[in-house]
Short mmCIF file of C-alpha atoms (C1' of nucleotides) in Angstrom, two decimals:
data_model
loop_
_atom_site.label_atom_id
_atom_site.label_comp_id
_atom_site.label_asym_id
_atom_site.label_seq_id
_atom_site.Cartn_x
_atom_site.Cartn_y
_atom_site.Cartn_z
CA MET A 1 162.42 -122.85 75.31
CA LYS A 2 162.57 -125.97 74.97
CA ASP A 3 165.31 -128.37 73.14
CA LEU A 4 165.32 -128.30 69.18
CA PRO A 5 165.43 -132.12 68.02
CA PRO A 6 168.77 -132.49 67.28
CA PRO A 7 169.35 -134.16 64.10
CA PRO A 8 166.73 -132.98 61.55
CA GLY A 9 164.39 -135.89 60.63
CA ASP A 10 166.71 -138.11 62.08
CA LEU A 11 166.42 -140.41 65.43
CA ALA A 12 169.81 -140.09 66.99
CA PRO A 13 172.68 -137.48 66.24
CA ASN A 14 175.04 -139.50 64.03
CA VAL A 15 178.35 -137.74 62.72
CA LEU A 16 178.41 -139.90 59.84
CA HIS A 17 175.07 -138.20 58.80
CA PRO A 18 175.48 -135.39 56.63
CA LEU A 19 173.28 -133.09 57.76
CA CYS A 20 173.49 -133.78 61.81
CA PRO A 21 174.79 -130.29 63.63
CA SER A 22 177.00 -132.83 65.50
CA ARG A 23 179.07 -133.19 62.43
CA GLN A 24 179.93 -129.29 62.69
CA VAL A 25 180.24 -129.53 66.53
CA LEU A 26 183.08 -132.47 65.82
CA GLN A 27 184.80 -130.08 63.04
CA MET A 28 184.95 -127.48 65.36
CA LEU A 29 186.57 -129.18 68.42
CA THR A 30 188.52 -131.02 65.86
CA SER A 31 189.74 -127.68 63.79
CA ARG A 32 193.07 -126.80 63.29
CA TRP A 33 193.24 -124.20 66.54
CA GLY A 34 190.01 -125.40 68.22
CA ALA A 35 191.77 -128.72 69.50
CA LEU A 36 194.73 -127.18 69.87
CA ILE A 37 192.89 -124.40 72.09
CA LEU A 38 191.20 -126.79 74.42
CA VAL A 39 194.70 -128.92 74.63
CA ALA A 40 196.34 -125.46 76.03
CA LEU A 41 193.33 -124.37 78.14
CA ALA A 42 192.99 -127.92 79.72
CA GLY A 43 193.26 -127.51 83.85
CA ARG A 44 194.17 -123.87 83.45
CA THR A 45 192.97 -120.38 82.55
CA LEU A 46 194.77 -118.11 80.76
CA ARG A 47 194.93 -114.94 78.75
CA PHE A 48 194.50 -114.52 75.27
CA SER A 49 198.08 -113.37 74.89
CA GLN A 50 199.08 -115.70 76.45
CA LEU A 51 197.48 -118.66 74.85
CA ARG A 52 198.55 -117.27 71.55
CA ARG A 53 201.99 -117.68 72.72
CA GLU A 54 201.61 -120.62 74.08
CA LEU A 55 200.12 -122.10 70.35
CA GLY A 56 203.23 -120.84 69.30
CA ASP A 57 201.95 -119.59 65.88
CA VAL A 58 198.05 -118.81 65.60
CA SER A 59 197.33 -115.34 64.47
CA GLU A 60 195.08 -113.19 66.65
CA ARG A 61 192.61 -113.08 64.05
CA MET A 62 192.44 -116.79 64.31
CA LEU A 63 193.00 -116.77 68.05
CA ALA A 64 189.78 -114.84 68.49
CA GLN A 65 187.92 -116.24 65.80
CA THR A 66 188.23 -120.09 67.13
CA LEU A 67 187.80 -118.95 70.35
CA GLN A 68 184.56 -117.10 69.90
CA GLY A 69 183.53 -120.32 68.53
CA LEU A 70 183.84 -122.14 71.55
CA GLU A 71 182.31 -119.68 73.36
CA ALA A 72 179.57 -119.85 71.29
CA HIS A 73 178.80 -123.21 71.96
CA GLY A 74 179.71 -123.50 75.63
CA MET A 75 183.04 -125.20 75.52
CA VAL A 76 185.00 -121.77 76.68
CA ARG A 77 184.37 -119.50 79.12
CA ARG A 78 185.06 -115.80 78.49
CA VAL A 79 186.10 -112.79 81.36
CA ALA A 80 187.16 -109.64 80.25
CA HIS A 81 187.99 -107.02 83.02
CA ASP A 82 186.78 -103.67 81.72
CA VAL A 83 190.58 -102.12 82.59
CA VAL A 84 192.89 -100.09 80.67
CA PRO A 85 195.23 -102.29 78.70
CA PRO A 86 192.52 -105.13 78.19
CA HIS A 87 192.42 -108.04 80.32
CA VAL A 88 190.87 -111.07 79.30
CA GLU A 89 190.84 -114.40 80.72
CA TYR A 90 190.06 -117.74 79.11
CA SER A 91 189.12 -121.19 80.75
CA LEU A 92 187.09 -124.32 79.88
CA THR A 93 183.18 -124.94 81.12
CA LEU A 94 182.44 -128.28 82.51
CA ILE A 95 181.45 -129.70 78.94
CA GLY A 96 184.39 -127.94 77.45
CA ASP A 97 186.80 -130.14 80.14
CA GLU A 98 184.56 -133.01 78.75
CA ALA A 99 185.61 -132.26 75.61
CA ALA A 100 189.18 -131.11 76.21
CA GLY A 101 189.91 -134.86 78.02
CA LEU A 102 188.87 -136.43 74.75
CA VAL A 103 191.17 -134.49 72.65
CA ARG A 104 194.12 -134.64 75.12
CA GLY A 105 193.69 -138.74 74.77
CA LEU A 106 193.98 -138.49 71.22
CA ALA A 107 196.66 -136.01 71.31
CA GLY A 108 198.42 -137.66 73.80
CA TRP A 109 198.19 -140.67 72.21
CA VAL A 110 199.56 -139.55 68.84
CA GLU A 111 202.73 -138.14 70.91
CA ARG A 112 203.60 -141.68 72.28
CA ARG A 113 202.90 -143.63 69.57
CA LEU A 114 204.64 -140.96 66.69
CA PRO A 115 207.66 -142.75 66.59
CA ASP A 116 205.51 -145.83 65.30
CA ILE A 117 203.56 -143.52 63.41
CA LEU A 118 206.38 -142.38 61.47
CA SER A 119 208.21 -145.49 61.02
CA VAL A 120 205.50 -146.63 58.88
CA ALA A 121 206.71 -150.29 60.19
CA SER A 122 203.89 -150.33 62.41
CA GLN A 123 201.60 -151.78 59.73
CA ARG A 124 199.70 -155.37 59.88
CA MET B 1 197.72 -133.84 53.45
CA LYS B 2 201.21 -132.30 53.12
CA ASP B 3 204.77 -133.97 54.07
CA LEU B 4 205.71 -133.71 57.52
CA PRO B 5 208.43 -131.75 58.28
CA PRO B 6 211.47 -132.48 60.58
CA PRO B 7 211.61 -134.65 63.42
CA PRO B 8 211.28 -132.86 66.68
CA GLY B 9 214.60 -130.93 67.50
CA ASP B 10 212.60 -131.12 70.84
CA LEU B 11 212.95 -133.56 73.45
CA ALA B 12 209.30 -135.31 73.63
CA PRO B 13 206.39 -134.97 70.43
CA ASN B 14 204.25 -132.06 71.49
CA VAL B 15 201.03 -131.34 69.41
CA LEU B 16 201.52 -127.67 71.21
CA HIS B 17 204.84 -127.21 69.45
CA PRO B 18 204.45 -125.68 65.60
CA LEU B 19 206.98 -127.75 64.31
CA CYS B 20 206.53 -131.10 65.96
CA PRO B 21 205.19 -134.20 63.54
CA SER B 22 202.63 -134.80 66.04
CA ARG B 23 200.97 -131.65 64.92
CA GLN B 24 200.12 -132.83 61.50
CA VAL B 25 199.20 -136.48 62.66
CA LEU B 26 196.72 -135.14 64.54
CA GLN B 27 195.65 -132.88 62.02
CA MET B 28 194.88 -135.74 59.78
CA LEU B 29 193.51 -138.04 62.30
CA THR B 30 190.88 -135.38 63.14
CA SER B 31 190.57 -133.65 59.44
CA ARG B 32 187.07 -133.75 58.00
CA TRP B 33 187.49 -137.11 56.28
CA GLY B 34 189.71 -138.40 58.07
CA ALA B 35 187.97 -138.36 61.45
CA LEU B 36 184.87 -139.95 59.63
CA ILE B 37 186.95 -142.37 58.15
CA LEU B 38 188.09 -144.08 60.97
CA VAL B 39 184.39 -143.65 62.83
CA ALA B 40 182.91 -145.59 59.21
CA LEU B 41 185.73 -147.99 59.77
CA ALA B 42 185.92 -149.43 63.06
CA GLY B 43 185.50 -152.74 63.44
CA ARG B 44 185.04 -153.57 59.96
CA THR B 45 186.12 -153.96 56.36
CA LEU B 46 184.41 -151.64 53.81
CA ARG B 47 184.84 -151.43 50.10
CA PHE B 48 185.36 -147.88 48.77
CA SER B 49 181.97 -147.38 47.47
CA GLN B 50 180.87 -148.71 50.43
CA LEU B 51 182.74 -146.42 52.58
CA ARG B 52 181.51 -143.60 50.23
CA ARG B 53 177.84 -144.18 50.70
CA GLU B 54 178.59 -144.80 54.30
CA LEU B 55 180.18 -140.92 54.51
CA GLY B 56 177.02 -140.09 52.72
CA ASP B 57 178.85 -137.09 50.89
CA VAL B 58 182.36 -137.57 50.42
CA SER B 59 183.49 -137.03 46.92
CA GLU B 60 185.93 -140.10 44.79
CA ARG B 61 188.58 -137.96 44.85
CA MET B 62 187.89 -136.96 48.66
CA LEU B 63 187.96 -140.21 49.98
CA ALA B 64 190.67 -141.60 47.59
CA GLN B 65 192.99 -138.76 48.81
CA THR B 66 192.46 -139.12 52.59
CA LEU B 67 192.55 -142.85 51.99
CA GLN B 68 196.06 -142.89 51.13
CA GLY B 69 197.25 -140.26 53.75
CA LEU B 70 195.57 -142.47 56.23
CA GLU B 71 197.27 -145.81 54.32
CA ALA B 72 200.63 -143.68 54.30
CA HIS B 73 200.86 -143.26 58.19
CA GLY B 74 199.80 -146.97 58.84
CA MET B 75 196.37 -146.52 59.96
CA VAL B 76 194.49 -148.45 56.92
CA ARG B 77 194.89 -151.36 55.18
CA ARG B 78 194.63 -151.28 51.57
CA VAL B 79 194.12 -154.59 50.25
CA ALA B 80 192.98 -154.87 46.31
CA HIS B 81 191.87 -157.64 44.26
CA ASP B 82 192.92 -157.72 40.75
CA VAL B 83 189.71 -158.54 39.20
CA VAL B 84 187.39 -156.90 35.93
CA PRO B 85 185.17 -155.03 37.96
CA PRO B 86 187.76 -153.19 40.75
CA HIS B 87 187.58 -154.77 43.70
CA VAL B 88 189.39 -152.88 46.85
CA GLU B 89 189.32 -153.38 50.79
CA TYR B 90 189.64 -151.12 53.45
CA SER B 91 190.23 -151.73 57.03
CA LEU B 92 192.08 -150.44 60.23
CA THR B 93 195.41 -151.64 60.96
CA LEU B 94 196.17 -152.06 64.74
CA ILE B 95 197.51 -148.22 65.43
CA GLY B 96 194.61 -147.20 63.47
CA ASP B 97 192.30 -149.37 65.32
CA GLU B 98 193.70 -147.69 68.47
CA ALA B 99 193.45 -144.28 66.80
CA ALA B 100 190.00 -145.18 65.83
CA GLY B 101 188.89 -145.51 69.06
CA LEU B 102 190.02 -142.62 70.56
CA VAL B 103 188.20 -140.43 67.36
CA ARG B 104 184.76 -142.54 67.85
CA GLY B 105 185.07 -141.83 71.75
CA LEU B 106 185.20 -138.19 71.14
CA ALA B 107 182.64 -138.06 68.13
CA GLY B 108 180.50 -140.50 70.63
CA TRP B 109 180.32 -137.61 73.32
CA VAL B 110 179.63 -135.13 70.94
CA GLU B 111 176.57 -136.97 70.05
CA ARG B 112 175.25 -137.96 73.21
CA ARG B 113 176.13 -134.10 74.63
CA LEU B 114 174.69 -132.56 71.51
CA PRO B 115 171.41 -131.39 72.75
CA ASP B 116 173.19 -129.57 76.05
CA ILE B 117 175.90 -128.24 73.28
CA LEU B 118 172.93 -126.73 70.82
CA SER B 119 170.86 -125.25 73.58
CA VAL B 120 173.86 -123.66 74.92
CA ALA B 121 172.36 -123.91 78.72
CA SER B 122 175.85 -126.08 79.78
CA GLN B 123 177.11 -123.02 80.73
CA ARG B 124 179.31 -122.68 84.18
"C1'" DG C 1 173.10 -150.73 22.46
"C1'" DG C 2 172.68 -148.26 26.17
"C1'" DA C 3 173.30 -147.71 31.18
"C1'" DA C 4 175.36 -148.29 35.55
"C1'" DG C 5 178.45 -149.91 38.81
"C1'" DT C 6 183.67 -150.33 40.10
"C1'" DA C 7 188.01 -147.90 41.76
"C1'" DC C 8 190.34 -144.70 40.79
"C1'" DG C 9 193.63 -140.13 38.29
"C1'" DT C 10 193.78 -135.26 36.56
"C1'" DA C 11 192.54 -131.36 35.28
"C1'" DC C 12 190.10 -127.01 36.44
"C1'" DA C 13 186.77 -124.65 39.85
"C1'" DT C 14 184.98 -123.06 43.76
"C1'" DT C 15 185.09 -122.98 48.62
"C1'" DT C 16 186.98 -122.24 52.99
"C1'" DT C 17 190.60 -121.60 55.82
"C1'" DT C 18 194.02 -119.08 57.44
"C1'" DG C 19 197.20 -115.17 57.42
"C1'" DT C 20 198.47 -110.41 57.16
"C1'" DA C 21 198.88 -105.50 58.06
"C1'" DA C 22 196.86 -101.63 59.88
"C1'" DG C 23 193.86 -99.43 63.44
"C1'" DT C 24 192.00 -98.48 68.48
"C1'" DA C 25 192.24 -96.72 73.73
"C1'" DT C 26 195.58 -96.14 77.09
"C1'" DC C 27 199.13 -96.72 79.92
"C1'" DA C 28 204.09 -98.05 81.42
"C1'" DA C 29 208.75 -97.97 80.41
"C1'" DC C 30 212.54 -96.29 78.34
"C1'" DG D 1 208.11 -88.95 72.75
"C1'" DT D 2 208.60 -93.28 70.79
"C1'" DT D 3 208.26 -97.79 71.57
"C1'" DG D 4 205.76 -101.86 73.42
"C1'" DA D 5 201.88 -104.40 75.60
"C1'" DT D 6 197.04 -105.59 75.99
"C1'" DA D 7 192.49 -107.54 73.08
"C1'" DC D 8 190.69 -107.43 69.43
"C1'" DT D 9 187.97 -105.99 64.20
"C1'" DT D 10 188.37 -105.11 59.84
"C1'" DA D 11 189.57 -105.15 55.14
"C1'" DC D 12 192.48 -107.39 51.91
"C1'" DA D 13 195.26 -111.45 49.86
"C1'" DA D 14 197.12 -116.07 49.68
"C1'" DA D 15 196.89 -120.71 50.28
"C1'" DA D 16 194.79 -124.88 51.57
"C1'" DA D 17 190.54 -127.80 51.25
"C1'" DT D 18 187.19 -129.68 48.52
"C1'" DG D 19 184.36 -130.11 44.84
"C1'" DT D 20 182.72 -131.19 39.51
"C1'" DA D 21 183.32 -133.38 35.04
"C1'" DC D 22 185.82 -136.64 32.70
"C1'" DG D 23 188.63 -140.67 31.23
"C1'" DT D 24 189.25 -145.70 32.27
"C1'" DA D 25 188.36 -151.15 31.34
"C1'" DC D 26 185.53 -154.23 31.86
"C1'" DT D 27 180.99 -156.76 33.26
"C1'" DT D 28 175.89 -157.26 34.06
"C1'" DC D 29 171.50 -156.17 33.72
"C1'" DC D 30 167.75 -154.44 31.07
#
DNA sequence: GGAAGTACGTACATTTTTGTAAGTATCAAC
DNA sequence: GTTGATACTTACAAAAATGTACGTACTTCC
């Protein structure tokens, strides 16, 4: 089981290349709920429903689906306690934490620059 | 890209708040073509068709639409030379360059970590 | 003369994403 | 005993994103 050559035929991974897998990974990290889940999960562990309330308006379906995608790519860790009323905890993996840091950086920048962005006076 | 909802009735901008405009701005910066356009435009000026070839597979419709959204939010500057065969140049604004830097950071990270991400061995 | 390049706009069609509602098993509170 | 909470899944449906094809007004190249 060795590493597969990431970019099919190409030399290095490049998001500008249509067929490079990096593009899909980037899209999952920046997808509507993907990005917000990373932000919400940064530095803490949350249960499914806590996460749901945290994001405010995700449907259960989307939350579950997005979490599965993030988990499948090693960004999120899922720990299920086999108890009667289900109890499942989600947290970031090491690599997920790295991604979250970058996503948070972007989200934070948007929040700080929001006034300038909304008053499109920031031209030039 | 849709219109932004009412300003934040909350104290500070927060992407985790469903009604905060920052959420839409973040989405536009991280949208499929929005993010890639920022990456492609970082540090240089490109014409419409050059940008199109650069991204590899955007349709003209999506490129034009996404560029308009970015321009409307002051991220991209559009300069049209009124000549016979159209000649339009696109470049980043100051604020657009800031956003592009962060998006590139994320994209670059994905490219570098791709092997680890694809071989989901990066757990823990 | 015919083809291609340029920067789009505009219908229309398809694909992808996201949401809604209901179901599951069990326990606790009212 | 009805309701609510928990963590989902599964059909089905609506909404949003994206693509396709064609038109434009010229000019250059073959």
